[in-house]
Backbone as JSON, one array per atom type, in Angstrom:
{
  "sequence": "MEQLVRYIAEAIVEDKSKIVISTVEVEPGKNTIKLQVPQEELGKVIGRQGRTAKSIRTILAAASIKDGIDNRLEISEAE",
  "N": [[8.64, 3.26, 6.74], [7.96, 1.57, 4.73], [8.94, 2.83, 2.52], [11.54, 2.42, 2.9], [11.86, -0.38, 2.66], [10.85, -0.79, 0.15], [12.84, 0.6, -1.52], [15.07, -1.09, -0.93], [14.15, -3.58, -1.99], [13.61, -2.78, -4.67], [16.17, -2.66, -5.5], [16.92, -5.13, -5.68], [15.15, -6.75, -7.31], [14.23, -7.28, -10.63], [11.94, -6.58, -12.22], [10.4, -3.78, -11.2], [7.91, -2.64, -11.19], [6.11, -4.59, -10.33], [6.42, -4.84, -7.6], [4.8, -5.09, -4.58], [3.88, -3.41, -1.59], [2.67, -3.26, 1.53], [1.2, -2.14, 4.88], [0.22, -3.49, 7.89], [-1.12, -2.78, 10.74], [-0.78, -4.53, 13.65], [-1.1, -4.51, 16.41], [-1.09, -1.71, 18.63], [2.0, -0.1, 18.29], [3.11, -2.14, 16.96], [3.74, -3.45, 13.87], [3.17, -5.14, 10.79], [4.99, -5.47, 7.9], [4.19, -6.06, 4.45], [5.65, -7.48, 2.02], [5.45, -8.19, -1.32], [6.38, -9.86, -4.16], [7.06, -10.94, -7.58], [6.92, -14.38, -8.37], [8.95, -15.43, -9.65], [10.95, -13.9, -8.77], [11.25, -14.24, -6.33], [13.14, -15.9, -4.89], [15.38, -14.38, -5.26], [14.98, -12.37, -3.52], [14.71, -13.58, -1.06], [17.03, -15.04, -0.69], [19.98, -17.02, -0.49], [19.7, -19.6, 1.84], [18.2, -17.86, 3.29], [19.58, -15.59, 3.88], [19.47, -13.0, 2.56], [16.87, -11.86, 3.18], [17.08, -11.92, 5.91], [18.96, -10.05, 6.19], [17.6, -7.93, 5.21], [15.51, -7.7, 7.19], [17.02, -7.1, 9.45], [18.06, -4.45, 8.95], [15.7, -3.2, 8.77], [14.81, -3.49, 11.38], [16.86, -1.95, 12.76], [16.33, 0.52, 11.66], [13.79, 0.87, 12.71], [13.9, 1.37, 15.5], [14.35, 4.16, 16.01], [11.72, 5.08, 15.49], [10.36, 3.77, 17.41], [8.65, 1.64, 17.06], [7.67, -1.44, 16.54], [8.47, -3.2, 13.68], [7.71, -5.92, 11.59], [8.66, -7.95, 8.98], [7.2, -9.45, 6.21], [7.55, -11.78, 3.69], [6.09, -12.49, 0.53], [4.64, -14.26, -2.26], [3.6, -12.32, -5.14], [0.21, -11.7, -6.11]],
  "CA": [[9.44, 2.12, 6.58], [7.64, 1.04, 3.51], [9.81, 3.59, 1.55], [12.87, 1.71, 3.01], [11.49, -1.76, 2.05], [10.7, -0.54, -1.35], [14.16, 1.06, -1.82], [15.83, -2.41, -0.94], [13.55, -4.5, -2.84], [13.99, -2.33, -5.97], [17.57, -2.95, -5.76], [17.23, -6.69, -5.94], [14.14, -7.25, -8.12], [14.36, -6.75, -11.86], [10.68, -5.77, -12.54], [10.2, -3.05, -10.05], [6.63, -2.3, -11.16], [5.5, -5.86, -9.68], [6.52, -4.98, -6.12], [3.63, -4.57, -3.62], [4.11, -3.23, -0.22], [1.53, -2.81, 2.31], [1.58, -2.28, 6.28], [-0.76, -3.73, 8.81], [-1.19, -2.68, 12.26], [-1.03, -5.9, 14.43], [-1.47, -3.79, 17.67], [-0.36, -0.49, 18.86], [3.37, -0.08, 18.39], [3.55, -3.25, 16.33], [3.3, -3.45, 12.39], [3.73, -6.05, 9.91], [5.1, -4.79, 6.48], [4.16, -7.3, 3.77], [6.3, -7.23, 0.7], [5.01, -9.01, -2.23], [7.22, -9.9, -5.31], [6.77, -12.03, -8.47], [7.18, -15.71, -8.1], [10.28, -15.82, -10.25], [12.08, -12.97, -8.11], [11.17, -14.54, -4.76], [14.28, -16.57, -4.57], [16.43, -13.29, -5.06], [14.65, -11.41, -2.31], [14.88, -14.5, 0.15], [18.42, -15.38, -0.8], [20.48, -18.39, -0.07], [19.39, -20.0, 3.18], [17.38, -16.78, 3.8], [20.4, -14.65, 4.12], [18.98, -11.58, 2.16], [15.66, -11.68, 3.96], [17.61, -11.85, 7.31], [19.55, -8.73, 6.23], [16.57, -6.73, 5.21], [14.85, -7.53, 8.51], [17.96, -6.4, 10.36], [18.09, -3.03, 8.51], [14.36, -2.54, 9.07], [14.67, -3.37, 12.92], [17.62, -0.92, 13.13], [15.64, 1.79, 11.35], [12.54, 1.09, 13.41], [14.29, 1.96, 16.81], [14.26, 5.47, 15.95], [10.43, 5.41, 15.67], [9.78, 3.02, 18.6], [7.7, 0.69, 16.55], [8.27, -3.04, 16.21], [8.16, -3.55, 12.53], [8.17, -7.14, 11.2], [8.74, -8.03, 7.58], [6.67, -10.7, 5.83], [7.73, -11.76, 2.31], [5.39, -13.54, -0.19], [4.62, -14.13, -3.77], [2.61, -11.39, -5.48], [-0.75, -12.43, -6.8]],
  "C": [[9.07, 1.44, 5.38], [8.5, 1.58, 2.41], [11.19, 2.73, 1.65], [12.82, 0.29, 2.45], [11.6, -1.63, 0.59], [12.12, -0.35, -2.05], [15.16, -0.44, -2.02], [15.44, -3.25, -2.02], [13.78, -4.28, -4.39], [15.4, -2.59, -6.42], [17.75, -4.44, -6.14], [16.41, -7.14, -7.04], [14.23, -6.56, -9.34], [13.09, -5.8, -12.34], [10.1, -5.02, -11.44], [8.72, -2.75, -9.99], [5.67, -3.5, -10.42], [5.59, -5.82, -8.24], [5.36, -4.42, -5.55], [4.03, -4.58, -2.32], [2.95, -2.64, 0.57], [2.05, -2.95, 3.92], [0.26, -2.45, 6.89], [-0.42, -3.59, 10.02], [-1.52, -3.88, 12.97], [-1.76, -5.32, 15.75], [-0.71, -2.7, 17.84], [1.06, -0.71, 19.02], [3.95, -1.37, 17.63], [2.98, -3.37, 14.89], [3.93, -4.54, 11.69], [3.83, -5.45, 8.41], [5.16, -6.0, 5.63], [4.72, -6.86, 2.46], [6.01, -8.54, -0.26], [5.85, -8.84, -3.6], [6.86, -10.98, -6.25], [7.34, -13.28, -8.1], [8.85, -16.11, -8.55], [11.56, -14.99, -9.59], [12.06, -13.24, -6.73], [12.45, -15.09, -4.19], [15.42, -15.46, -4.39], [16.21, -12.55, -3.76], [14.98, -12.26, -1.06], [16.46, -14.89, 0.3], [18.81, -16.78, -0.4], [20.38, -18.47, 1.4], [18.63, -18.73, 4.11], [18.3, -15.59, 4.26], [20.14, -13.1, 3.89], [18.04, -11.27, 2.93], [16.08, -11.34, 5.3], [18.07, -10.32, 7.23], [18.69, -7.58, 6.21], [15.67, -6.5, 6.49], [15.71, -6.91, 9.43], [18.13, -4.94, 10.16], [16.83, -2.59, 8.99], [14.31, -2.58, 10.67], [15.63, -2.22, 13.34], [16.99, 0.56, 12.88], [14.27, 2.11, 12.31], [12.68, 1.52, 14.77], [13.95, 3.4, 16.89], [12.72, 5.93, 16.29], [9.78, 4.72, 16.8], [8.68, 2.23, 18.15], [8.26, -0.51, 16.12], [7.74, -3.32, 14.78], [8.74, -4.93, 11.95], [8.0, -7.22, 9.58], [8.28, -9.46, 7.05], [6.87, -10.71, 4.15], [6.84, -12.87, 1.55], [5.24, -13.37, -1.73], [3.42, -13.11, -4.17], [1.68, -12.17, -6.23], [-1.09, -11.99, -8.18]]
}
């Protein structure tokens, strides 16, 4: 799933080298995928009224059905 999120994020963000993605297992069968992008790119990834972020989460949820794992997406500013 990290590869899917990276593919989508790279299509949106200009400086692809600053994208950081990690997966944290919250409990068995539930993961949180953390997407970190530079502050100046954060608005592009979230989109107007969160539409882009919602779309990414929808794609992630649809792809996760095949694996049977509940993947959540958390978007934040890279450090």
